[in-house]
Amino acid sequence: MLEFVFIIVLVAVIVALVVQWRGGRGGKVLSPGAAAQFVQGVFTVTGVSERPVGTDKNGESYCTISGTISGPQTNPTEVYGTLVVSALGQWPQIGTDMPVIYKPDKAETTWRFGTAQPPPEAPGV
């Protein structure tokens, strides 16, 4: 019986770590050096969860979304993740194209929603 409880706790911890690792799709500003490692691509929505009736205390809803990433230096790649949508934000629709960034040849594990920020211009240019 104790072994069964241990296995359940171990599986729960692993699931929590995977969810935390996969959940961070965007939101962080990349330094210019980190941004230079990413390329711009397109995420085409192929599946989306139903919009919940309410929102959380911050007025946000969580959307499970799947789609295909296409762009330079990668084959079309099927991925999924979680997207945070504000109460006033538009819920994703199947067929919608959304901008993403990813590391070349590693789209499946490094993608995130957003666009690459161009480096700031040098003064006097």
mmCIF file with all atom_site columns, C-alpha atoms in Angstrom:
data_model
loop_
_atom_site.group_PDB
_atom_site.id
_atom_site.type_symbol
_atom_site.label_atom_id
_atom_site.label_alt_id
_atom_site.label_comp_id
_atom_site.label_asym_id
_atom_site.label_entity_id
_atom_site.label_seq_id
_atom_site.pdbx_PDB_ins_code
_atom_site.Cartn_x
_atom_site.Cartn_y
_atom_site.Cartn_z
_atom_site.occupancy
_atom_site.B_iso_or_equiv
_atom_site.pdbx_formal_charge
_atom_site.auth_seq_id
_atom_site.auth_comp_id
_atom_site.auth_asym_id
_atom_site.auth_atom_id
_atom_site.pdbx_PDB_model_num
ATOM 1   C CA . MET A 1 1   ? 0.000   0.000  0.000   1.00 0.00 ? 1   MET A CA 1
ATOM 2   C CA . LEU A 1 2   ? 2.827   2.422  0.856   1.00 0.00 ? 2   LEU A CA 1
ATOM 3   C CA . GLU A 1 3   ? 4.466   1.741  -2.513  1.00 0.00 ? 3   GLU A CA 1
ATOM 4   C CA . PHE A 1 4   ? 1.204   2.600  -4.298  1.00 0.00 ? 4   PHE A CA 1
ATOM 5   C CA . VAL A 1 5   ? 0.965   5.961  -2.482  1.00 0.00 ? 5   VAL A CA 1
ATOM 6   C CA . PHE A 1 6   ? 4.619   6.682  -3.304  1.00 0.00 ? 6   PHE A CA 1
ATOM 7   C CA . ILE A 1 7   ? 4.030   5.974  -7.004  1.00 0.00 ? 7   ILE A CA 1
ATOM 8   C CA . ILE A 1 8   ? 0.945   8.240  -7.070  1.00 0.00 ? 8   ILE A CA 1
ATOM 9   C CA . VAL A 1 9   ? 2.877   11.085 -5.400  1.00 0.00 ? 9   VAL A CA 1
ATOM 10  C CA . LEU A 1 10  ? 5.820   10.602 -7.772  1.00 0.00 ? 10  LEU A CA 1
ATOM 11  C CA . VAL A 1 11  ? 3.544   10.721 -10.835 1.00 0.00 ? 11  VAL A CA 1
ATOM 12  C CA . ALA A 1 12  ? 1.812   13.866 -9.496  1.00 0.00 ? 12  ALA A CA 1
ATOM 13  C CA . VAL A 1 13  ? 5.164   15.607 -9.009  1.00 0.00 ? 13  VAL A CA 1
ATOM 14  C CA . ILE A 1 14  ? 6.303   14.690 -12.516 1.00 0.00 ? 14  ILE A CA 1
ATOM 15  C CA . VAL A 1 15  ? 3.028   15.921 -14.032 1.00 0.00 ? 15  VAL A CA 1
ATOM 16  C CA . ALA A 1 16  ? 3.291   19.203 -12.088 1.00 0.00 ? 16  ALA A CA 1
ATOM 17  C CA . LEU A 1 17  ? 6.849   19.751 -13.342 1.00 0.00 ? 17  LEU A CA 1
ATOM 18  C CA . VAL A 1 18  ? 5.871   19.043 -16.954 1.00 0.00 ? 18  VAL A CA 1
ATOM 19  C CA . VAL A 1 19  ? 2.873   21.393 -16.741 1.00 0.00 ? 19  VAL A CA 1
ATOM 20  C CA . GLN A 1 20  ? 5.035   24.149 -15.261 1.00 0.00 ? 20  GLN A CA 1
ATOM 21  C CA . TRP A 1 21  ? 7.719   23.640 -17.919 1.00 0.00 ? 21  TRP A CA 1
ATOM 22  C CA . ARG A 1 22  ? 5.235   23.561 -20.832 1.00 0.00 ? 22  ARG A CA 1
ATOM 23  C CA . GLY A 1 23  ? 3.033   26.349 -19.481 1.00 0.00 ? 23  GLY A CA 1
ATOM 24  C CA . GLY A 1 24  ? 5.476   29.206 -19.951 1.00 0.00 ? 24  GLY A CA 1
ATOM 25  C CA . ARG A 1 25  ? 4.710   30.180 -23.524 1.00 0.00 ? 25  ARG A CA 1
ATOM 26  C CA . GLY A 1 26  ? 5.617   33.823 -23.736 1.00 0.00 ? 26  GLY A CA 1
ATOM 27  C CA . GLY A 1 27  ? 5.309   36.646 -21.266 1.00 0.00 ? 27  GLY A CA 1
ATOM 28  C CA . LYS A 1 28  ? 9.048   37.038 -20.720 1.00 0.00 ? 28  LYS A CA 1
ATOM 29  C CA . VAL A 1 29  ? 11.068  39.705 -22.489 1.00 0.00 ? 29  VAL A CA 1
ATOM 30  C CA . LEU A 1 30  ? 14.157  38.223 -24.081 1.00 0.00 ? 30  LEU A CA 1
ATOM 31  C CA . SER A 1 31  ? 17.515  39.932 -23.899 1.00 0.00 ? 31  SER A CA 1
ATOM 32  C CA . PRO A 1 32  ? 18.965  40.930 -27.294 1.00 0.00 ? 32  PRO A CA 1
ATOM 33  C CA . GLY A 1 33  ? 21.444  38.046 -27.074 1.00 0.00 ? 33  GLY A CA 1
ATOM 34  C CA . ALA A 1 34  ? 18.721  35.502 -26.335 1.00 0.00 ? 34  ALA A CA 1
ATOM 35  C CA . ALA A 1 35  ? 16.400  36.959 -28.989 1.00 0.00 ? 35  ALA A CA 1
ATOM 36  C CA . ALA A 1 36  ? 19.133  36.545 -31.615 1.00 0.00 ? 36  ALA A CA 1
ATOM 37  C CA . GLN A 1 37  ? 18.904  32.752 -31.135 1.00 0.00 ? 37  GLN A CA 1
ATOM 38  C CA . PHE A 1 38  ? 15.233  32.697 -32.220 1.00 0.00 ? 38  PHE A CA 1
ATOM 39  C CA . VAL A 1 39  ? 13.596  32.932 -35.635 1.00 0.00 ? 39  VAL A CA 1
ATOM 40  C CA . GLN A 1 40  ? 10.109  34.147 -36.511 1.00 0.00 ? 40  GLN A CA 1
ATOM 41  C CA . GLY A 1 41  ? 7.419   31.670 -37.526 1.00 0.00 ? 41  GLY A CA 1
ATOM 42  C CA . VAL A 1 42  ? 3.670   31.197 -37.741 1.00 0.00 ? 42  VAL A CA 1
ATOM 43  C CA . PHE A 1 43  ? 1.435   29.074 -35.485 1.00 0.00 ? 43  PHE A CA 1
ATOM 44  C CA . THR A 1 44  ? -1.728  27.944 -37.295 1.00 0.00 ? 44  THR A CA 1
ATOM 45  C CA . VAL A 1 45  ? -4.434  26.940 -34.805 1.00 0.00 ? 45  VAL A CA 1
ATOM 46  C CA . THR A 1 46  ? -5.749  23.390 -35.383 1.00 0.00 ? 46  THR A CA 1
ATOM 47  C CA . GLY A 1 47  ? -7.484  22.834 -32.037 1.00 0.00 ? 47  GLY A CA 1
ATOM 48  C CA . VAL A 1 48  ? -8.708  24.998 -29.175 1.00 0.00 ? 48  VAL A CA 1
ATOM 49  C CA . SER A 1 49  ? -10.513 24.371 -25.882 1.00 0.00 ? 49  SER A CA 1
ATOM 50  C CA . GLU A 1 50  ? -13.964 25.769 -25.157 1.00 0.00 ? 50  GLU A CA 1
ATOM 51  C CA . ARG A 1 51  ? -14.043 29.246 -23.611 1.00 0.00 ? 51  ARG A CA 1
ATOM 52  C CA . PRO A 1 52  ? -14.933 28.951 -19.906 1.00 0.00 ? 52  PRO A CA 1
ATOM 53  C CA . VAL A 1 53  ? -17.954 30.820 -18.572 1.00 0.00 ? 53  VAL A CA 1
ATOM 54  C CA . GLY A 1 54  ? -15.954 32.853 -16.043 1.00 0.00 ? 54  GLY A CA 1
ATOM 55  C CA . THR A 1 55  ? -12.436 34.156 -15.520 1.00 0.00 ? 55  THR A CA 1
ATOM 56  C CA . ASP A 1 56  ? -9.947  33.929 -12.682 1.00 0.00 ? 56  ASP A CA 1
ATOM 57  C CA . LYS A 1 57  ? -9.420  36.704 -10.104 1.00 0.00 ? 57  LYS A CA 1
ATOM 58  C CA . ASN A 1 58  ? -7.230  38.587 -12.606 1.00 0.00 ? 58  ASN A CA 1
ATOM 59  C CA . GLY A 1 59  ? -9.891  38.543 -15.310 1.00 0.00 ? 59  GLY A CA 1
ATOM 60  C CA . GLU A 1 60  ? -8.039  35.933 -17.366 1.00 0.00 ? 60  GLU A CA 1
ATOM 61  C CA . SER A 1 61  ? -8.964  32.558 -18.852 1.00 0.00 ? 61  SER A CA 1
ATOM 62  C CA . TYR A 1 62  ? -6.659  29.707 -19.812 1.00 0.00 ? 62  TYR A CA 1
ATOM 63  C CA . CYS A 1 63  ? -6.954  28.194 -23.252 1.00 0.00 ? 63  CYS A CA 1
ATOM 64  C CA . THR A 1 64  ? -5.449  24.866 -24.293 1.00 0.00 ? 64  THR A CA 1
ATOM 65  C CA . ILE A 1 65  ? -4.409  25.263 -27.893 1.00 0.00 ? 65  ILE A CA 1
ATOM 66  C CA . SER A 1 66  ? -2.817  23.058 -30.537 1.00 0.00 ? 66  SER A CA 1
ATOM 67  C CA . GLY A 1 67  ? -1.453  23.909 -33.917 1.00 0.00 ? 67  GLY A CA 1
ATOM 68  C CA . THR A 1 68  ? 1.253   23.695 -36.525 1.00 0.00 ? 68  THR A CA 1
ATOM 69  C CA . ILE A 1 69  ? 4.376   25.845 -36.477 1.00 0.00 ? 69  ILE A CA 1
ATOM 70  C CA . SER A 1 70  ? 5.878   26.677 -39.846 1.00 0.00 ? 70  SER A CA 1
ATOM 71  C CA . GLY A 1 71  ? 8.736   28.941 -40.719 1.00 0.00 ? 71  GLY A CA 1
ATOM 72  C CA . PRO A 1 72  ? 12.392  29.044 -41.661 1.00 0.00 ? 72  PRO A CA 1
ATOM 73  C CA . GLN A 1 73  ? 14.768  26.319 -40.508 1.00 0.00 ? 73  GLN A CA 1
ATOM 74  C CA . THR A 1 74  ? 12.048  23.860 -39.431 1.00 0.00 ? 74  THR A CA 1
ATOM 75  C CA . ASN A 1 75  ? 9.644   21.392 -40.958 1.00 0.00 ? 75  ASN A CA 1
ATOM 76  C CA . PRO A 1 76  ? 5.964   21.946 -40.107 1.00 0.00 ? 76  PRO A CA 1
ATOM 77  C CA . THR A 1 77  ? 5.765   20.947 -36.444 1.00 0.00 ? 77  THR A CA 1
ATOM 78  C CA . GLU A 1 78  ? 2.659   19.967 -34.436 1.00 0.00 ? 78  GLU A CA 1
ATOM 79  C CA . VAL A 1 79  ? 2.685   21.493 -30.933 1.00 0.00 ? 79  VAL A CA 1
ATOM 80  C CA . TYR A 1 80  ? 0.311   22.343 -28.099 1.00 0.00 ? 80  TYR A CA 1
ATOM 81  C CA . GLY A 1 81  ? 0.371   24.644 -25.112 1.00 0.00 ? 81  GLY A CA 1
ATOM 82  C CA . THR A 1 82  ? -1.567  26.994 -22.881 1.00 0.00 ? 82  THR A CA 1
ATOM 83  C CA . LEU A 1 83  ? -2.503  30.535 -23.806 1.00 0.00 ? 83  LEU A CA 1
ATOM 84  C CA . VAL A 1 84  ? -3.698  33.160 -21.309 1.00 0.00 ? 84  VAL A CA 1
ATOM 85  C CA . VAL A 1 85  ? -6.566  35.276 -22.667 1.00 0.00 ? 85  VAL A CA 1
ATOM 86  C CA . SER A 1 86  ? -7.836  38.407 -20.917 1.00 0.00 ? 86  SER A CA 1
ATOM 87  C CA . ALA A 1 87  ? -11.569 38.837 -20.313 1.00 0.00 ? 87  ALA A CA 1
ATOM 88  C CA . LEU A 1 88  ? -11.716 41.282 -23.226 1.00 0.00 ? 88  LEU A CA 1
ATOM 89  C CA . GLY A 1 89  ? -9.357  39.294 -25.443 1.00 0.00 ? 89  GLY A CA 1
ATOM 90  C CA . GLN A 1 90  ? -10.497 37.380 -28.496 1.00 0.00 ? 90  GLN A CA 1
ATOM 91  C CA . TRP A 1 91  ? -10.613 33.596 -28.063 1.00 0.00 ? 91  TRP A CA 1
ATOM 92  C CA . PRO A 1 92  ? -8.470  31.775 -30.676 1.00 0.00 ? 92  PRO A CA 1
ATOM 93  C CA . GLN A 1 93  ? -10.316 30.172 -33.595 1.00 0.00 ? 93  GLN A CA 1
ATOM 94  C CA . ILE A 1 94  ? -9.311  27.171 -35.688 1.00 0.00 ? 94  ILE A CA 1
ATOM 95  C CA . GLY A 1 95  ? -7.436  28.375 -38.767 1.00 0.00 ? 95  GLY A CA 1
ATOM 96  C CA . THR A 1 96  ? -6.111  31.556 -37.119 1.00 0.00 ? 96  THR A CA 1
ATOM 97  C CA . ASP A 1 97  ? -2.428  32.342 -37.745 1.00 0.00 ? 97  ASP A CA 1
ATOM 98  C CA . MET A 1 98  ? -0.480  33.644 -34.734 1.00 0.00 ? 98  MET A CA 1
ATOM 99  C CA . PRO A 1 99  ? 3.147   34.844 -34.592 1.00 0.00 ? 99  PRO A CA 1
ATOM 100 C CA . VAL A 1 100 ? 5.637   32.657 -32.720 1.00 0.00 ? 100 VAL A CA 1
ATOM 101 C CA . ILE A 1 101 ? 9.375   32.524 -32.209 1.00 0.00 ? 101 ILE A CA 1
ATOM 102 C CA . TYR A 1 102 ? 11.501  29.396 -31.839 1.00 0.00 ? 102 TYR A CA 1
ATOM 103 C CA . LYS A 1 103 ? 15.087  28.208 -32.003 1.00 0.00 ? 103 LYS A CA 1
ATOM 104 C CA . PRO A 1 104 ? 16.050  26.828 -35.428 1.00 0.00 ? 104 PRO A CA 1
ATOM 105 C CA . ASP A 1 105 ? 15.486  23.049 -35.711 1.00 0.00 ? 105 ASP A CA 1
ATOM 106 C CA . LYS A 1 106 ? 14.019  22.997 -32.155 1.00 0.00 ? 106 LYS A CA 1
ATOM 107 C CA . ALA A 1 107 ? 10.525  24.407 -32.742 1.00 0.00 ? 107 ALA A CA 1
ATOM 108 C CA . GLU A 1 108 ? 8.814   21.594 -30.825 1.00 0.00 ? 108 GLU A CA 1
ATOM 109 C CA . THR A 1 109 ? 10.547  22.398 -27.524 1.00 0.00 ? 109 THR A CA 1
ATOM 110 C CA . THR A 1 110 ? 11.473  26.105 -27.703 1.00 0.00 ? 110 THR A CA 1
ATOM 111 C CA . TRP A 1 111 ? 8.476   27.862 -29.250 1.00 0.00 ? 111 TRP A CA 1
ATOM 112 C CA . ARG A 1 112 ? 6.568   30.722 -27.648 1.00 0.00 ? 112 ARG A CA 1
ATOM 113 C CA . PHE A 1 113 ? 3.920   33.164 -28.814 1.00 0.00 ? 113 PHE A CA 1
ATOM 114 C CA . GLY A 1 114 ? 5.113   36.603 -29.871 1.00 0.00 ? 114 GLY A CA 1
ATOM 115 C CA . THR A 1 115 ? 7.453   38.356 -32.239 1.00 0.00 ? 115 THR A CA 1
ATOM 116 C CA . ALA A 1 116 ? 11.183  38.897 -32.158 1.00 0.00 ? 116 ALA A CA 1
ATOM 117 C CA . GLN A 1 117 ? 12.091  42.429 -31.136 1.00 0.00 ? 117 GLN A CA 1
ATOM 118 C CA . PRO A 1 118 ? 14.475  44.059 -33.604 1.00 0.00 ? 118 PRO A CA 1
ATOM 119 C CA . PRO A 1 119 ? 17.719  45.194 -31.968 1.00 0.00 ? 119 PRO A CA 1
ATOM 120 C CA . PRO A 1 120 ? 17.801  48.906 -31.068 1.00 0.00 ? 120 PRO A CA 1
ATOM 121 C CA . GLU A 1 121 ? 19.533  51.104 -33.616 1.00 0.00 ? 121 GLU A CA 1
ATOM 122 C CA . ALA A 1 122 ? 22.856  52.599 -32.698 1.00 0.00 ? 122 ALA A CA 1
ATOM 123 C CA . PRO A 1 123 ? 22.842  56.369 -32.019 1.00 0.00 ? 123 PRO A CA 1
ATOM 124 C CA . GLY A 1 124 ? 23.554  58.483 -35.079 1.00 0.00 ? 124 GLY A CA 1
ATOM 125 C CA . VAL A 1 125 ? 22.536  55.794 -37.595 1.00 0.00 ? 125 VAL A CA 1
#
